[in-house]
PDB file of C-alpha atoms in Angstrom:
ATOM      1  CA  UNK K 110      83.214 228.185  39.958  1.00  0.00           C
ATOM      2  CA  UNK K 111      86.216 230.482  40.207  1.00  0.00           C
ATOM      3  CA  UNK K 112      88.457 228.008  38.353  1.00  0.00           C
ATOM      4  CA  UNK K 113      85.828 227.507  35.646  1.00  0.00           C
ATOM      5  CA  UNK K 114      85.478 231.236  35.123  1.00  0.00           C
ATOM      6  CA  UNK K 115      89.253 231.618  34.939  1.00  0.00           C
ATOM      7  CA  UNK K 116      89.520 228.794  32.402  1.00  0.00           C
ATOM      8  CA  UNK K 117      86.774 230.340  30.266  1.00  0.00           C
ATOM      9  CA  UNK K 118      88.404 233.774  30.495  1.00  0.00           C
ATOM     10  CA  UNK K 119      91.782 232.321  29.518  1.00  0.00           C
ATOM     11  CA  UNK K 120      90.281 230.430  26.583  1.00  0.00           C
ATOM     12  CA  UNK K 121      88.507 233.583  25.415  1.00  0.00           C
ATOM     13  CA  UNK K 122      91.661 235.678  25.669  1.00  0.00           C
ATOM     14  CA  UNK K 123      93.684 233.098  23.764  1.00  0.00           C
ATOM     15  CA  UNK K 124      91.466 233.436  20.677  1.00  0.00           C
ATOM     16  CA  UNK K 125      91.022 237.213  20.724  1.00  0.00           C
ATOM     17  CA  UNK K 126      93.863 238.038  18.294  1.00  0.00           C
ATOM     18  CA  UNK K 127      92.545 235.639  15.660  1.00  0.00           C
ATOM     19  CA  UNK K 128      88.969 236.733  16.191  1.00  0.00           C
ATOM     20  CA  UNK K 129      90.017 240.364  15.947  1.00  0.00           C
ATOM     21  CA  UNK K 130      91.902 239.684  12.717  1.00  0.00           C
ATOM     22  CA  UNK K 131      88.979 237.864  11.159  1.00  0.00           C
ATOM     23  CA  UNK K 132      86.203 240.155  12.337  1.00  0.00           C
ATOM     24  CA  UNK K 133      83.259 240.440   9.970  1.00  0.00           C
ATOM     25  CA  UNK K 134      85.301 242.265   7.409  1.00  0.00           C
ATOM     26  CA  UNK K 135      86.885 239.681   5.133  1.00  0.00           C
ATOM     27  CA  UNK K 136      83.754 240.120   3.004  1.00  0.00           C
ATOM     28  CA  UNK K 137      83.712 237.090   0.773  1.00  0.00           C
ATOM     29  CA  UNK K 138      87.506 236.811   0.557  1.00  0.00           C
ATOM     30  CA  UNK K 139      88.754 233.362   1.488  1.00  0.00           C
ATOM     31  CA  UNK K 140      92.204 233.990   2.999  1.00  0.00           C
ATOM     32  CA  UNK K 141      93.220 230.370   2.371  1.00  0.00           C
ATOM     33  CA  UNK K 142      92.940 230.752  -1.419  1.00  0.00           C
ATOM     34  CA  UNK K 143      93.406 234.500  -1.845  1.00  0.00           C
ATOM     35  CA  UNK K 144      96.118 236.273  -3.795  1.00  0.00           C
ATOM     36  CA  UNK K 145      98.528 238.349  -1.714  1.00  0.00           C
ATOM     37  CA  UNK K 146     100.981 241.039  -2.784  1.00  0.00           C
ATOM     38  CA  UNK K 147     103.773 241.922  -0.366  1.00  0.00           C
ATOM     39  CA  UNK K 148     104.420 245.671  -0.427  1.00  0.00           C
ATOM     40  CA  UNK K 149     107.603 247.404   0.726  1.00  0.00           C
ATOM     41  CA  UNK K 150     108.187 246.718   4.423  1.00  0.00           C
ATOM     42  CA  UNK K 151     108.139 249.593   6.892  1.00  0.00           C
ATOM     43  CA  UNK K 152     110.840 249.801   9.539  1.00  0.00           C
ATOM     44  CA  UNK K 153     110.157 252.194  12.395  1.00  0.00           C
ATOM     45  CA  UNK K 154     112.075 252.936  15.570  1.00  0.00           C
ATOM     46  CA  UNK K 155     115.864 252.923  15.848  1.00  0.00           C
ATOM     47  CA  UNK K 156     117.038 252.108  12.324  1.00  0.00           C
ATOM     48  CA  UNK K 157     120.651 252.776  13.287  1.00  0.00           C
ATOM     49  CA  UNK K 158     120.857 249.376  14.987  1.00  0.00           C
ATOM     50  CA  UNK K 159     122.016 247.944  11.649  1.00  0.00           C
ATOM     51  CA  UNK K 160     124.373 249.319   9.010  1.00  0.00           C
ATOM     52  CA  UNK K 161     123.005 250.701   5.737  1.00  0.00           C
ATOM     53  CA  UNK K 162     124.059 247.537   3.901  1.00  0.00           C
ATOM     54  CA  UNK K 163     122.517 245.254   6.495  1.00  0.00           C
ATOM     55  CA  UNK K 164     119.355 247.370   6.477  1.00  0.00           C
ATOM     56  CA  UNK K 165     118.642 246.389   2.862  1.00  0.00           C
ATOM     57  CA  UNK K 166     119.135 242.727   3.796  1.00  0.00           C
ATOM     58  CA  UNK K 167     116.695 243.130   6.697  1.00  0.00           C
ATOM     59  CA  UNK K 168     114.067 244.782   4.479  1.00  0.00           C
ATOM     60  CA  UNK K 169     114.395 242.006   1.892  1.00  0.00           C
ATOM     61  CA  UNK K 170     114.075 239.364   4.626  1.00  0.00           C
ATOM     62  CA  UNK K 171     110.933 241.063   5.973  1.00  0.00           C
ATOM     63  CA  UNK K 172     109.317 240.882   2.534  1.00  0.00           C
ATOM     64  CA  UNK K 173     110.436 237.322   1.714  1.00  0.00           C
ATOM     65  CA  UNK K 174     109.710 235.853   5.125  1.00  0.00           C
ATOM     66  CA  UNK K 175     106.272 237.469   5.449  1.00  0.00           C
ATOM     67  CA  UNK K 176     105.354 235.959   2.060  1.00  0.00           C
ATOM     68  CA  UNK K 177     106.691 232.599   3.246  1.00  0.00           C
ATOM     69  CA  UNK K 178     104.656 232.778   6.451  1.00  0.00           C
ATOM     70  CA  UNK K 179     101.466 233.450   4.479  1.00  0.00           C
ATOM     71  CA  UNK K 180     102.189 230.453   2.213  1.00  0.00           C
ATOM     72  CA  UNK K 181     102.874 228.229   5.230  1.00  0.00           C
ATOM     73  CA  UNK K 182      99.606 229.393   6.837  1.00  0.00           C
ATOM     74  CA  UNK K 183      97.641 229.134   3.580  1.00  0.00           C
ATOM     75  CA  UNK K 184      99.272 226.643   1.174  1.00  0.00           C
ATOM     76  CA  UNK K 185      96.510 227.365  -1.375  1.00  0.00           C
ATOM     77  CA  UNK K 186      97.247 231.091  -1.435  1.00  0.00           C
ATOM     78  CA  UNK K 187      99.054 232.818  -4.285  1.00  0.00           C
ATOM     79  CA  UNK K 188     101.817 235.366  -3.769  1.00  0.00           C
ATOM     80  CA  UNK K 189     101.873 237.861  -6.646  1.00  0.00           C
ATOM     81  CA  UNK K 190     104.566 240.441  -7.323  1.00  0.00           C
ATOM     82  CA  UNK K 191     102.547 243.135  -9.114  1.00  0.00           C
ATOM     83  CA  UNK K 192     101.017 245.558  -6.572  1.00  0.00           C
ATOM     84  CA  UNK K 193      98.259 246.292  -9.105  1.00  0.00           C
ATOM     85  CA  UNK K 194      97.040 242.680  -9.212  1.00  0.00           C
ATOM     86  CA  UNK K 195      93.244 242.875  -9.244  1.00  0.00           C
ATOM     87  CA  UNK K 196      91.564 241.436  -6.156  1.00  0.00           C
ATOM     88  CA  UNK K 197      94.833 240.874  -4.293  1.00  0.00           C
ATOM     89  CA  UNK K 198      95.254 241.472  -0.584  1.00  0.00           C
ATOM     90  CA  UNK K 199      98.055 244.007  -0.174  1.00  0.00           C
ATOM     91  CA  UNK K 200     100.319 243.127   2.746  1.00  0.00           C
ATOM     92  CA  UNK K 201     102.702 245.577   4.407  1.00  0.00           C
ATOM     93  CA  UNK K 202     105.150 244.005   6.881  1.00  0.00           C
ATOM     94  CA  UNK K 203     105.983 246.448   9.692  1.00  0.00           C
ATOM     95  CA  UNK K 204     108.835 246.217  12.180  1.00  0.00           C
ATOM     96  CA  UNK K 205     109.263 248.688  15.040  1.00  0.00           C
ATOM     97  CA  UNK K 206     112.788 248.379  16.413  1.00  0.00           C
ATOM     98  CA  UNK K 207     113.681 249.067  20.057  1.00  0.00           C
ATOM     99  CA  UNK K 208     115.894 251.983  21.025  1.00  0.00           C
ATOM    100  CA  UNK K 209     118.773 249.590  21.845  1.00  0.00           C
ATOM    101  CA  UNK K 210     119.584 245.907  21.397  1.00  0.00           C
ATOM    102  CA  UNK K 211     119.385 244.868  25.026  1.00  0.00           C
ATOM    103  CA  UNK K 212     118.335 241.338  26.029  1.00  0.00           C
ATOM    104  CA  UNK K 213     115.242 242.660  27.827  1.00  0.00           C
ATOM    105  CA  UNK K 214     114.222 245.111  25.092  1.00  0.00           C
ATOM    106  CA  UNK K 215     111.068 244.508  23.083  1.00  0.00           C
ATOM    107  CA  UNK K 216     110.083 245.377  19.558  1.00  0.00           C
ATOM    108  CA  UNK K 217     106.886 244.892  17.631  1.00  0.00           C
ATOM    109  CA  UNK K 218     106.111 243.342  14.300  1.00  0.00           C
ATOM    110  CA  UNK K 219     102.902 243.613  12.350  1.00  0.00           C
ATOM    111  CA  UNK K 220     101.218 242.699   9.120  1.00  0.00           C
ATOM    112  CA  UNK K 221      98.829 245.255   7.697  1.00  0.00           C
ATOM    113  CA  UNK K 222      96.524 243.621   5.164  1.00  0.00           C
ATOM    114  CA  UNK K 223      94.501 245.832   2.843  1.00  0.00           C
ATOM    115  CA  UNK K 224      91.597 243.776   1.549  1.00  0.00           C
ATOM    116  CA  UNK K 225      90.121 244.242  -1.943  1.00  0.00           C
ATOM    117  CA  UNK K 226      87.143 245.970  -0.273  1.00  0.00           C
ATOM    118  CA  UNK K 227      89.512 248.684   0.985  1.00  0.00           C
ATOM    119  CA  UNK K 228      89.212 247.585   4.603  1.00  0.00           C
ATOM    120  CA  UNK K 229      92.465 247.068   6.507  1.00  0.00           C
ATOM    121  CA  UNK K 230      93.108 244.201   8.910  1.00  0.00           C
ATOM    122  CA  UNK K 231      96.113 244.465  11.235  1.00  0.00           C
ATOM    123  CA  UNK K 232      97.814 241.766  13.268  1.00  0.00           C
ATOM    124  CA  UNK K 233     100.582 242.781  15.674  1.00  0.00           C
ATOM    125  CA  UNK K 234     102.715 241.161  18.326  1.00  0.00           C
ATOM    126  CA  UNK K 235     105.540 242.222  20.636  1.00  0.00           C
ATOM    127  CA  UNK K 236     108.714 240.159  20.794  1.00  0.00           C
ATOM    128  CA  UNK K 237     111.683 240.156  23.129  1.00  0.00           C
ATOM    129  CA  UNK K 238     115.098 240.689  21.565  1.00  0.00           C
ATOM    130  CA  UNK K 239     116.468 237.576  23.290  1.00  0.00           C
ATOM    131  CA  UNK K 240     113.429 235.519  22.206  1.00  0.00           C
ATOM    132  CA  UNK K 241     114.048 236.389  18.554  1.00  0.00           C
ATOM    133  CA  UNK K 242     117.833 236.092  18.851  1.00  0.00           C
ATOM    134  CA  UNK K 243     117.390 232.455  19.890  1.00  0.00           C
ATOM    135  CA  UNK K 244     115.989 231.753  16.394  1.00  0.00           C
ATOM    136  CA  UNK K 245     119.074 233.262  14.721  1.00  0.00           C
ATOM    137  CA  UNK K 246     118.850 232.756  10.920  1.00  0.00           C
ATOM    138  CA  UNK K 247     115.162 231.857  11.172  1.00  0.00           C
ATOM    139  CA  UNK K 248     114.247 234.916  13.259  1.00  0.00           C
ATOM    140  CA  UNK K 249     112.127 236.631  10.598  1.00  0.00           C
ATOM    141  CA  UNK K 250     110.390 233.334   9.761  1.00  0.00           C
ATOM    142  CA  UNK K 251     109.595 232.885  13.446  1.00  0.00           C
ATOM    143  CA  UNK K 252     108.203 236.421  13.776  1.00  0.00           C
ATOM    144  CA  UNK K 253     105.962 236.245  10.725  1.00  0.00           C
ATOM    145  CA  UNK K 254     104.786 232.704  11.493  1.00  0.00           C
ATOM    146  CA  UNK K 255     103.589 234.014  14.872  1.00  0.00           C
ATOM    147  CA  UNK K 256     101.725 236.846  13.139  1.00  0.00           C
ATOM    148  CA  UNK K 257     100.236 234.536  10.490  1.00  0.00           C
ATOM    149  CA  UNK K 258      98.785 232.338  13.252  1.00  0.00           C
ATOM    150  CA  UNK K 259      96.571 235.301  14.194  1.00  0.00           C
ATOM    151  CA  UNK K 260      94.907 235.298  10.769  1.00  0.00           C
ATOM    152  CA  UNK K 261      91.623 233.415  10.323  1.00  0.00           C
TER     153      UNK K 261
END
């Protein structure tokens, strides 16, 4: 009985992020065929970890790689560039940097999706610096693919 309860609890916990993201609030929007607009990424935390020039590269990567993750998750989705596109889901990639780049440090990444109804759906995950470093050039793809998996 104890093992069964633990297995059920583990299975329930493993689907909570996706269930939370889906909720009852997508209101007729099919995320698999929706139109998405990627808004300017937000970078919080210690922004001095990268130079001013590298910062612009990071911001561009956050926008491009979050769009790529949505297309990999939903091949039938459309990524638009005009933030005023009618009926589009507005996506803001968010990165919260740690205070220092130490192997054991953690940072968080999130996607904030504003649905056409005005409701906002957020998916967030914490990542270890070393975990992300292991993905090197594909680090942002890795991060946003993990977040996209939480979407319905």
